[in-house]
Coordinates of C-alpha atoms and ligand atoms in Angstrom, one line a residue:
X1 CA 121.7 140.1 90.8
X2 CA 119.1 137.2 90.4
X3 CA 118.9 137.8 86.7
X4 CA 122.7 137.7 86.4
X5 CA 122.9 134.4 88.3
X6 CA 120.1 133.0 86.1
X7 CA 122.1 134.0 82.9
X8 CA 125.3 132.4 84.2
X9 CA 123.4 129.2 85.0
X10 CA 121.8 129.2 81.6
X11 CA 125.2 129.6 80.0
X12 CA 126.6 126.8 82.0
X13 CA 123.7 124.5 81.1
X14 CA 124.0 125.2 77.3
X15 CA 127.7 124.6 77.5
X16 CA 127.0 121.3 79.2
X17 CA 124.5 120.4 76.4
X18 CA 127.2 120.5 73.7
X19 CA 129.9 118.8 75.7
X20 CA 129.9 115.4 77.2
X21 CA 132.3 113.9 79.8
X22 CA 135.6 115.7 79.8
X23 CA 138.7 114.0 78.5
X24 CA 140.6 115.6 81.4
X25 CA 138.3 115.8 84.3
X26 CA 141.1 117.2 86.5
X27 CA 140.4 120.6 84.9
X28 CA 137.1 120.5 86.7
X29 CA 137.1 118.2 89.7
X30 CA 139.3 118.5 92.8
X31 CA 140.5 115.2 94.4
X32 CA 139.9 114.6 98.1
X33 CA 142.5 115.6 100.7
X34 CA 144.1 113.1 103.0
X35 CA 144.9 113.2 106.7
X36 CA 148.5 113.0 107.9
X37 CA 148.1 109.8 110.0
X38 CA 151.0 107.4 109.2
X39 CA 150.5 105.5 112.5
X40 CA 146.8 104.9 111.9
X41 CA 145.5 102.0 114.0
X42 CA 142.0 101.4 112.6
X43 CA 143.0 98.9 109.9
X44 CA 144.0 96.4 112.6
X45 CA 140.8 96.9 114.7
X46 CA 137.8 94.6 114.7
X47 CA 134.3 95.6 115.6
X48 CA 133.3 93.5 118.6
X49 CA 130.1 95.1 119.8
X50 CA 127.3 97.1 118.3
X51 CA 127.6 100.8 118.3
X52 CA 124.9 103.1 119.6
X53 CA 122.4 103.6 116.8
X54 CA 120.5 106.8 115.9
X55 CA 117.8 106.5 113.3
X56 CA 117.2 109.7 111.4
X57 CA 114.5 108.2 109.2
X58 CA 112.0 110.6 110.5
X59 CA 114.2 113.6 110.0
X60 CA 117.0 113.3 107.4
X61 CA 115.1 110.5 105.7
X62 CA 111.8 112.4 105.7
X63 CA 113.4 115.6 104.6
X64 CA 114.6 113.8 101.4
X65 CA 111.2 112.4 100.3
X66 CA 109.3 113.8 97.3
X67 CA 106.2 113.4 99.4
X68 CA 107.2 113.8 103.1
X69 CA 105.3 111.6 105.6
X70 CA 102.0 112.6 107.0
X71 CA 101.6 112.5 110.8
X72 CA 99.8 109.1 110.7
X73 CA 102.7 107.7 108.5
X74 CA 105.3 109.2 110.9
X75 CA 103.5 107.6 113.8
X76 CA 103.4 104.2 112.2
X77 CA 107.1 104.5 111.3
X78 CA 108.0 105.7 114.8
X79 CA 106.2 102.6 116.4
X80 CA 108.2 100.3 114.1
X81 CA 111.5 101.9 115.0
X82 CA 110.7 101.5 118.7
X83 CA 109.6 97.9 118.0
X84 CA 112.9 97.2 116.2
X85 CA 114.8 98.3 119.4
X86 CA 116.1 101.8 118.5
X87 CA 116.9 103.8 121.7
X88 CA 117.8 107.0 120.0
X89 CA 115.3 108.4 117.4
X90 CA 115.7 111.7 115.6
X91 CA 112.1 112.5 115.0
X92 CA 111.9 115.9 113.3
X93 CA 113.1 119.4 112.6
X94 CA 110.4 120.9 114.9
X95 CA 111.1 124.6 114.2
X96 CA 110.7 124.0 110.4
X97 CA 107.0 123.2 110.4
X98 CA 103.9 122.8 112.5
X99 CA 103.7 119.1 111.4
X100 CA 107.2 118.5 112.7
X101 CA 106.5 120.3 115.9
X102 CA 103.2 118.4 116.4
X103 CA 104.8 115.0 115.6
X104 CA 107.6 115.8 118.1
X105 CA 105.0 116.3 120.8
X106 CA 103.5 112.9 119.9
X107 CA 106.9 111.2 120.1
X108 CA 107.7 112.8 123.5
X109 CA 104.4 111.7 124.9
X110 CA 104.5 108.2 123.5
X111 CA 108.2 107.2 123.7
X112 CA 109.2 104.5 126.1
X113 CA 111.2 105.8 129.0
X114 CA 114.5 104.4 127.7
X115 CA 114.1 106.0 124.2
X116 CA 115.8 109.4 123.7
X117 CA 113.9 111.7 121.4
X118 CA 116.3 113.7 119.2
X119 CA 115.4 116.9 117.4
X120 CA 117.5 119.0 115.0
X121 CA 117.9 122.7 114.8
X122 CA 120.0 125.3 113.1
X123 CA 122.2 127.5 115.3
X124 CA 119.7 130.4 115.6
X125 CA 118.2 131.5 118.9
X126 CA 114.5 131.6 118.0
X127 CA 114.8 128.2 116.3
X128 CA 116.6 126.7 119.3
X129 CA 113.9 128.1 121.6
X130 CA 111.1 126.5 119.6
X131 CA 113.0 123.3 119.4
X132 CA 113.5 123.0 123.1
X133 CA 109.8 123.8 123.6
X134 CA 108.9 120.8 121.3
X135 CA 110.7 118.3 123.6
X136 CA 109.6 119.8 126.9
X137 CA 108.6 117.0 129.4
X138 CA 110.6 114.3 127.6
X139 CA 112.2 111.7 129.8
X140 CA 115.3 111.8 127.6
X141 CA 115.9 114.4 124.9
X142 CA 118.8 115.2 122.6
X143 CA 119.0 118.5 121.0
X144 CA 121.1 118.4 117.8
X145 CA 122.6 121.6 116.5
X146 CA 124.6 121.8 113.3
X147 CA 126.8 124.4 111.7
X148 CA 128.8 123.9 108.6
X149 CA 132.6 124.1 109.0
X150 CA 134.1 123.3 105.6
X151 CA 135.9 126.1 103.6
X152 CA 133.3 125.8 100.8
X153 CA 130.3 126.3 103.1
X154 CA 132.0 129.0 105.2
X155 CA 133.0 131.0 102.1
X156 CA 130.2 130.3 99.7
X157 CA 127.1 129.7 101.8
X158 CA 127.6 131.7 105.0
X159 CA 130.5 134.1 104.4
X160 CA 131.9 133.3 107.8
X161 CA 135.5 133.3 108.9
X162 CA 136.9 130.4 111.0
X163 CA 136.6 132.5 114.1
X164 CA 133.0 133.4 113.2
X165 CA 132.2 129.7 113.1
X166 CA 133.8 129.1 116.5
X167 CA 132.1 132.1 118.1
X168 CA 128.7 131.1 116.7
X169 CA 129.1 127.5 117.9
X170 CA 130.0 128.6 121.4
X171 CA 127.2 131.2 121.6
X172 CA 124.7 128.6 120.5
X173 CA 125.9 126.1 123.0
X174 CA 125.7 128.7 125.8
X175 CA 122.2 129.6 124.8
X176 CA 121.0 126.0 124.6
X177 CA 122.6 125.2 127.9
X178 CA 120.6 128.0 129.5
X179 CA 117.4 126.7 128.2
X180 CA 118.0 123.1 129.1
X181 CA 120.4 121.6 131.6
X182 CA 120.9 124.9 133.4
X183 CA 117.2 125.8 133.7
X184 CA 115.8 124.7 137.1
X185 CA 112.3 124.2 135.4
X186 CA 113.7 121.7 132.9
X187 CA 115.2 119.2 135.3
X188 CA 112.7 116.4 134.6
X189 CA 114.5 115.7 131.4
X190 CA 117.9 114.1 130.9
X191 CA 119.4 116.5 128.3
X192 CA 121.9 115.4 125.8
X193 CA 123.6 117.8 123.4
X194 CA 124.6 116.7 120.0
X195 CA 126.8 119.1 117.9
X196 CA 127.5 118.5 114.3
X197 CA 130.3 120.3 112.4
X198 CA 128.3 119.8 109.2
X199 CA 130.4 118.9 106.2
X200 CA 133.0 117.5 108.6
X201 CA 134.4 115.1 105.9
X202 CA 135.3 118.1 103.8
X203 CA 136.6 120.2 106.7
X204 CA 140.3 120.3 107.7
X205 CA 140.2 118.0 110.7
X206 CA 142.2 120.3 113.0
X207 CA 139.7 123.0 112.5
X208 CA 136.8 120.6 113.2
X209 CA 138.6 119.7 116.4
X210 CA 139.1 123.4 117.4
X211 CA 135.4 124.0 117.0
X212 CA 134.4 120.9 119.0
X213 CA 136.9 121.7 121.8
X214 CA 135.3 125.2 122.1
X215 CA 131.8 123.7 122.2
X216 CA 132.8 121.1 124.8
X217 CA 134.3 123.8 127.0
X218 CA 131.1 125.6 126.9
X219 CA 128.8 122.6 127.5
X220 CA 130.9 120.9 130.2
X221 CA 129.7 117.4 129.6
X222 CA 130.1 114.5 132.0
X223 CA 131.2 110.9 131.5
X224 CA 127.6 109.9 132.5
X225 CA 125.9 112.0 129.9
X226 CA 128.6 112.6 127.2
X227 CA 128.4 115.3 124.6
X228 CA 127.8 113.8 121.2
X229 CA 130.0 115.0 118.4
X230 CA 128.5 113.9 115.2
X231 CA 131.0 114.0 112.4
X232 CA 129.0 113.8 109.2
X233 CA 130.0 113.0 105.7
X234 CA 127.3 115.4 104.7
X235 CA 128.5 114.7 101.2
X236 CA 130.7 111.7 100.7
X237 CA 133.7 113.3 99.1
X238 CA 136.4 110.7 99.5
X239 CA 136.9 107.0 100.1
X240 CA 136.0 105.3 103.4
X241 CA 139.7 104.9 104.5
X242 CA 140.1 108.6 104.4
X243 CA 136.9 109.1 106.5
X244 CA 138.3 106.5 108.9
X245 CA 141.6 108.5 109.2
X246 CA 139.6 111.6 109.9
X247 CA 137.6 109.8 112.7
X248 CA 140.6 108.2 114.2
X249 CA 142.4 111.6 114.2
X250 CA 139.5 113.2 115.9
X251 CA 139.1 110.5 118.5
X252 CA 142.8 110.5 119.4
X253 CA 143.0 114.3 119.7
X254 CA 139.8 115.4 121.3
X255 CA 140.4 116.1 125.0
X256 CA 138.4 114.3 127.7
X257 CA 137.5 111.5 125.3
X258 CA 135.5 109.8 128.0
X259 CA 133.0 112.7 128.1
X260 CA 132.5 112.6 124.4
X261 CA 130.5 110.2 122.2
X262 CA 131.8 110.3 118.6
X263 CA 129.0 109.7 116.1
X264 CA 129.4 109.0 112.4
X265 CA 126.8 110.1 109.9
X266 CA 127.8 108.9 106.4
X267 CA 125.9 109.8 103.3
X268 CA 126.3 107.6 100.3
X269 CA 127.3 109.8 97.4
X270 CA 130.2 107.5 96.3
X271 CA 128.3 104.4 97.3
X272 CA 130.6 103.6 100.2
X273 CA 128.3 104.7 103.1
X274 CA 128.3 101.3 104.8
X275 CA 132.1 100.9 104.4
X276 CA 132.6 104.4 105.8
X277 CA 130.4 103.7 108.8
X278 CA 132.2 100.4 109.5
X279 CA 135.7 101.8 109.1
X280 CA 134.5 104.8 111.2
X281 CA 133.6 102.5 114.0
X282 CA 136.9 100.6 113.7
X283 CA 138.5 104.1 113.9
X284 CA 136.8 104.7 117.3
X285 CA 133.3 106.0 116.6
X286 CA 130.8 105.0 119.3
X287 CA 127.6 105.8 117.5
X288 CA 126.2 105.5 113.9
X289 CA 123.4 107.7 112.4
X290 CA 121.5 106.5 109.4
X291 CA 118.2 105.3 107.9
X292 CA 116.5 102.0 107.2
X293 CA 117.5 100.7 103.8
X294 CA 119.6 103.8 103.2
X295 CA 116.9 106.4 102.6
X296 CA 118.1 110.0 102.7
X297 CA 119.2 113.0 100.8
X298 CA 120.5 112.3 97.3
X299 CA 122.0 108.8 97.4
X300 CA 120.8 108.4 100.9
X301 CA 122.1 108.1 104.5
X302 CA 124.0 105.0 105.5
X303 CA 121.7 101.9 105.6
X304 CA 121.2 100.8 109.2
X305 CA 119.7 97.4 108.2
X306 CA 122.9 96.5 106.4
X307 CA 125.1 97.6 109.2
X308 CA 123.1 95.8 111.8
X309 CA 123.0 92.5 109.8
X310 CA 126.6 92.8 108.8
X311 CA 127.4 92.6 112.6
X312 CA 124.9 89.8 113.1
X313 CA 126.4 87.6 110.5
X314 CA 129.8 88.1 112.3
X315 CA 128.1 86.7 115.5
X316 CA 127.7 90.1 117.1
X317 CA 124.2 91.1 118.3
X318 CA 123.2 94.4 116.8
X319 CA 120.7 95.0 119.5
X320 CA 118.1 95.5 116.8
X321 CA 115.6 92.9 115.8
X322 CA 114.9 92.3 112.1
X323 CA 113.2 88.9 112.6
X324 CA 110.2 90.1 110.6
X325 CA 112.0 91.8 107.7
X326 CA 108.9 91.9 105.6
X327 CA 107.0 94.0 108.1
X328 CA 109.9 96.5 108.1
X329 CA 109.9 96.6 104.3
X330 CA 106.1 97.1 104.3
X331 CA 106.3 100.0 106.7
X332 CA 109.2 101.7 105.0
X333 CA 107.8 101.4 101.5
X334 CA 104.3 102.5 102.6
X335 CA 105.6 105.6 104.5
X336 CA 108.5 106.6 102.3
X337 CA 106.6 105.8 99.1
X338 CA 109.8 104.6 97.6
X339 CA 110.3 100.9 96.8
X340 CA 113.1 98.9 98.3
X341 CA 115.3 97.7 95.4
X342 CA 115.2 93.9 94.9
X343 CA 119.0 93.8 95.3
X344 CA 119.2 95.8 98.6
X345 CA 121.4 93.9 101.0
X346 CA 119.5 91.6 103.3
X347 CA 116.1 93.2 102.7
X348 CA 115.7 93.0 98.9
X349 CA 113.3 90.5 97.5
X350 CA 115.9 88.7 95.5
X351 CA 118.9 88.6 97.9
X352 CA 118.2 85.2 99.4
X353 CA 117.2 83.7 96.0
X354 CA 119.4 81.6 93.7
X355 CA 118.4 81.1 90.1
X356 CA 121.7 79.8 88.7
X357 CA 122.0 76.0 88.6
X358 CA 125.5 75.8 90.1
X359 CA 124.5 78.1 93.0
X360 CA 121.3 76.1 93.6
X361 CA 123.3 72.8 93.7
X362 CA 125.8 74.2 96.1
X363 CA 123.0 75.6 98.4
X364 CA 121.2 72.3 98.3
X365 CA 124.4 70.4 99.2
X366 CA 125.0 73.0 102.0
X367 CA 121.6 72.3 103.5
X368 CA 122.2 68.5 103.5
X369 CA 125.5 68.9 105.2
X370 CA 124.1 71.4 107.7
X371 CA 121.4 68.9 108.7
X372 CA 124.2 66.3 109.3
X373 CA 126.1 68.9 111.4
X374 CA 123.0 69.8 113.3
X375 CA 122.4 66.2 114.2
X376 CA 125.9 66.2 115.8
X377 CA 125.0 69.4 117.7
X378 CA 127.0 71.8 115.6
X379 CA 124.8 74.8 115.1
X380 CA 127.2 77.0 113.1
X381 CA 125.9 78.4 109.8
X382 CA 127.9 77.5 106.7
X383 CA 125.9 77.4 103.6
X384 CA 127.4 78.3 100.2
X385 CA 126.2 81.6 98.8
X386 CA 124.1 82.4 101.9
X387 CA 125.9 84.6 104.5
X388 CA 122.7 84.8 106.6
X389 CA 120.1 82.1 107.5
X390 CA 117.0 83.5 105.7
X391 CA 114.9 82.1 108.6
X392 CA 116.5 84.6 111.0
X393 CA 114.9 87.5 109.1
X394 CA 111.6 85.6 108.6
X395 CA 112.2 84.3 105.1
X396 CA 111.4 80.7 104.2
X397 CA 113.8 78.2 102.6
X398 CA 111.3 77.8 99.8
X399 CA 112.0 81.4 98.7
X400 CA 115.8 80.7 98.5
X401 CA 115.8 78.6 95.4
X402 CA 113.8 79.9 92.5
X403 CA 113.6 78.4 89.1
X404 CA 113.9 79.9 85.6
X405 CA 115.5 78.7 82.4
X406 CA 119.0 79.3 83.9
X407 CA 118.4 76.9 86.7
X408 CA 119.7 73.4 86.8
X409 CA 118.4 70.1 88.1
X410 CA 119.0 71.1 91.7
X411 CA 116.5 74.0 91.6
X412 CA 113.4 72.1 90.6
X413 CA 114.4 69.1 92.7
X414 CA 114.7 71.5 95.7
X415 CA 111.2 72.8 95.1
X416 CA 109.8 69.3 94.8
X417 CA 111.6 68.2 98.0
X418 CA 110.4 71.2 100.0
X419 CA 106.9 71.3 98.7
X420 CA 106.0 67.6 98.2
X421 CA 108.6 65.9 100.4
X422 CA 109.9 64.0 97.4
X423 CA 113.7 63.4 97.3
X424 CA 114.0 62.7 93.6
X425 CA 116.7 60.3 92.5
X426 CA 119.5 62.0 90.4
X427 CA 118.5 60.7 87.0
X428 CA 114.9 61.8 87.6
X429 CA 116.2 65.2 88.6
X430 CA 118.0 65.5 85.3
X431 CA 115.0 64.4 83.3
X432 CA 112.6 66.7 85.2
X433 CA 114.9 69.7 84.9
X434 CA 114.9 69.4 81.1
X435 CA 111.1 69.7 81.2
X436 CA 111.2 72.6 83.6
X437 CA 113.8 74.5 81.5
X438 CA 111.7 73.9 78.4
X439 CA 108.6 75.3 80.1
X440 CA 110.5 78.3 81.6
X441 CA 112.0 79.0 78.2
X442 CA 108.7 78.8 76.4
X443 CA 107.0 81.1 78.9
X444 CA 110.1 83.4 79.0
X445 CA 109.9 83.8 82.8
X446 CA 110.5 82.3 86.1
X447 CA 108.2 79.3 87.1
X448 CA 106.3 79.7 90.3
X449 CA 106.4 76.9 92.9
X450 CA 102.9 75.7 92.1
X451 CA 103.8 75.5 88.4
X452 CA 106.7 73.3 89.1
X453 CA 104.8 70.9 91.4
X454 CA 102.0 70.8 88.9
X455 CA 104.4 70.0 86.1
X456 CA 105.9 67.2 88.2
X457 CA 102.5 65.7 88.8
X458 CA 101.4 66.0 85.2
X459 CA 104.6 64.3 83.9
X460 CA 105.2 61.6 86.5
X461 CA 102.1 60.8 88.5
X462 CA 98.7 59.3 87.9
X463 CA 95.9 61.8 87.5
X464 CA 92.1 61.3 88.0
X465 CA 91.6 61.8 84.3
X466 CA 94.2 59.2 83.2
X467 CA 93.0 56.5 80.8
X468 CA 94.0 53.6 83.2
X469 CA 93.6 53.5 87.0
X470 CA 94.2 50.8 89.5
X471 CA 91.3 49.4 91.6
X472 CA 92.8 46.5 93.5
X473 CA 95.5 43.9 93.2
X474 CA 96.6 40.6 94.8
X475 CA 100.0 39.1 94.7
X476 CA 100.4 35.4 95.2
X477 CA 103.4 33.0 95.3
X478 CA 103.5 30.6 92.3
X479 CA 103.9 27.0 93.4
X480 CA 106.3 25.0 91.3
X481 CA 107.4 28.1 89.4
X482 CA 109.6 26.8 86.6
X483 CA 111.6 30.0 86.5
X484 CA 112.7 32.1 89.6
X485 CA 111.8 35.2 87.7
X486 CA 108.2 34.1 87.7
X487 CA 107.8 33.2 91.3
X488 CA 105.0 35.8 91.9
X489 CA 101.7 36.2 90.2
X490 CA 99.7 39.5 90.2
X491 CA 96.0 39.7 89.5
X492 CA 95.0 43.4 89.3
X493 CA 91.7 45.0 88.6
X494 CA 92.2 48.1 86.5
X495 CA 89.7 50.6 85.1
X496 CA 90.3 51.4 81.5
X497 CA 88.3 54.4 80.2
X498 CA 85.6 53.7 82.8
X499 CA 85.5 50.0 82.3
X500 CA 86.8 47.4 84.8
X501 CA 89.3 44.8 83.5
X502 CA 91.3 42.0 85.1
X503 CA 95.0 41.7 84.1
X504 CA 97.5 39.1 85.2
X505 CA 101.3 39.1 85.1
X506 CA 104.3 37.2 86.5
X507 CA 107.6 38.2 88.0
X508 CA 109.9 37.9 90.9
X509 CA 108.0 40.5 92.9
X510 CA 104.9 42.8 92.6
X511 CA 106.8 45.4 90.5
X512 CA 108.1 43.0 87.8
X513 CA 104.8 41.1 87.8
X514 CA 102.8 44.3 87.3
X515 CA 105.2 45.5 84.6
X516 CA 104.5 42.2 82.9
X517 CA 100.7 42.5 83.2
X518 CA 100.7 46.1 81.9
X519 CA 103.1 45.2 79.0
X520 CA 100.7 42.5 78.0
X521 CA 97.7 44.8 78.3
X522 CA 99.1 47.6 76.2
X523 CA 101.1 45.3 74.0
X524 CA 104.4 47.0 74.5
X525 CA 107.4 45.6 76.3
X526 CA 108.4 47.6 79.4
X527 CA 111.5 46.9 81.3
X528 CA 112.6 48.2 84.7
X529 CA 115.7 50.4 84.4
X530 CA 115.6 52.2 87.8
X531 CA 113.8 51.7 91.1
X532 CA 114.0 53.9 94.2
X533 CA 111.9 54.4 97.2
X534 CA 111.9 56.4 100.5
X535 CA 109.5 57.0 103.2
X536 CA 108.0 60.5 103.4
X537 CA 108.8 62.8 106.2
X538 CA 106.8 63.4 109.4
X539 CA 103.3 64.6 108.9
X540 CA 102.7 62.4 105.9
X541 CA 101.2 59.5 107.9
X542 CA 103.9 56.9 107.2
X543 CA 103.6 57.1 103.4
X544 CA 106.3 55.9 101.0
X545 CA 107.3 57.4 97.6
X546 CA 108.4 55.1 94.8
X547 CA 110.2 56.2 91.6
X548 CA 110.4 53.8 88.7
X549 CA 112.0 54.3 85.3
X550 CA 110.8 51.9 82.5
X551 CA 112.4 51.5 79.1
X552 CA 110.4 50.6 76.0
X553 CA 110.6 51.0 72.2
X554 CA 108.8 54.1 70.9
X555 CA 106.8 54.4 67.7
X556 CA 110.1 54.6 65.7
X557 CA 111.3 51.5 67.5
X558 CA 113.9 53.6 69.3
X559 CA 114.6 52.7 72.9
X560 CA 113.4 55.3 75.2
X561 CA 112.5 55.6 78.9
X562 CA 109.9 57.2 81.1
X563 CA 109.8 57.9 84.8
X564 CA 106.8 57.5 87.1
X565 CA 106.2 58.3 90.7
X566 CA 103.7 56.8 93.2
X567 CA 102.9 57.7 96.8
X568 CA 101.0 55.5 99.1
X569 CA 101.1 54.0 102.6
X570 CA 101.7 50.6 101.0
X571 CA 105.0 50.5 99.0
X572 CA 103.6 47.9 96.5
X573 CA 100.6 50.1 95.8
X574 CA 102.9 53.1 95.4
X575 CA 105.1 51.2 92.9
X576 CA 102.0 50.0 90.9
X577 CA 100.8 53.7 90.8
X578 CA 104.2 54.7 89.4
X579 CA 104.1 52.0 86.7
X580 CA 100.5 53.0 85.7
X581 CA 101.6 56.7 85.6
X582 CA 104.2 55.6 83.0
X583 CA 101.8 53.6 80.9
X584 CA 99.3 56.5 81.0
X585 CA 102.0 58.9 79.9
X586 CA 103.0 56.6 77.0
X587 CA 99.3 56.3 76.0
X588 CA 98.9 60.1 76.2
X589 CA 102.0 60.6 74.0
X590 CA 100.3 58.4 71.5
X591 CA 103.1 55.9 71.4
X592 CA 100.8 52.9 71.8
Ligands
LIG1 O1 124.3 115.2 106.6 C1 124.4 116.1 107.5 O2 125.4 116.7 107.7 C2 123.2 116.3 108.4 C3 123.5 117.2 109.5 C4 122.3 118.0 109.9 C5 124.1 116.5 110.6 O3 122.2 115.7 108.2
LIG2 ZN1 122.6 113.9 106.9

């Protein structure tokens, strides 16, 4: 028999080698079935509160790992889940291995009183017995039993009729009941029963209902401790609207709805797990099962981080705290040994970053407007391209705008503003962005923040190693000045290649007088084209930043300009530093 199966499998694989995708895939694949629900209500519903969450990272997630977690890893993960605020945690499949049994004991002994420890078991007596044993003494325990109900699984995997499935579900429920809520020695625990008609999304919904009604009759739940019916998309076989129809149909037709908690458990085979969960909740589900960042069998379970933060960005508290997103990523990556993709919603390293110039510009403008709104007491978040304030999940604004050769003036200007407190005038932003782009292009990669700030200093500020530096200066009024543009005299002591020199110049203020003095010194006529100044923010001890653009004729006698920037507590000193930075740059370029 085994040999025959192997031969068949080999034949199928060799046929597959020769052929590629079918011209007519309808000869091979069967489309999903729909539910007859013309008066569906879910499309008009809104989610207004967080559902109950069940994390199955330590069970469904762990079962799917190439290298399942060790006990220390499971403990670390468990602590993180508790810290995040999960109140229902599926910790293991205790009857499957000693490791899972032992970890369940740890979870039972260490769970806070308000956290329910959930364990999964197949519908077999000896496994159920061992499973119940594993949670003995828990304050709150949920025993989760599953049995596949789809035609495919009944026929192919279990060879069971519909009646067999109903009988087995009832029998299992009766047995579990006798070991838990009906056992006088087990009354210290609040027992919850979860029953999953596995492969629900591929099961005719009337049959799933029939099974669940039979289970409910046997368990006799109360409104205080409802019976959980988990309706899994074990394999996501159809679009999320069809799953929502199935959930709404179930919710509208199950009897004693108040004694039932409807849970959804979407897997992500078609990439619609999050949509399926959200539409499922709109359709009436009370609870969602999934894993952090969508770990789980095949394409994963639904991503609980995305679901929670989708609610949060709608102004609804998810009752889970992702303030320190990085620590969550660290634990998940370390324990699962699978990296979180850079584009994963909310958590991915690149999702709060903008590289494109127009995006950066819009974000920068958004922050300026937001500050104005904040000053008027309006705290609402409205920043282009950023649905979530990165600060809320522990990310800094510096990380938002990153600079590569695709970035425009806004990106580099943002980095300089955030890191140096310098609010560059627009023409300087344009000039600097050209240099940044050229550098990013030549390196063929993104520039780090420090590389951008260093480039700015190199290009526009005086350095220790510059040929000319300023020692001191004195500005005096010129009596009887024949021209109003020469009403001030500056006498400055500069150091040129280590030697002190006095220079003198005239103008209508310190800036023009020093430009005159430097022009005479280096024998090139500089003229002021642009002048801007602003005080630096708090924590910079009342300093001012000055930006000056000077024009001059280069070695080919073509008119060109150069920017300089100076920072000092004295505005005049800052301006002279900016002018010297320009002169030094021109000297370094060899244009003198
Ligand atoms: O995906 C699934 O159907 C499951 C069951 C055990 C609920 O994980
Ligand atoms: Zn699952």
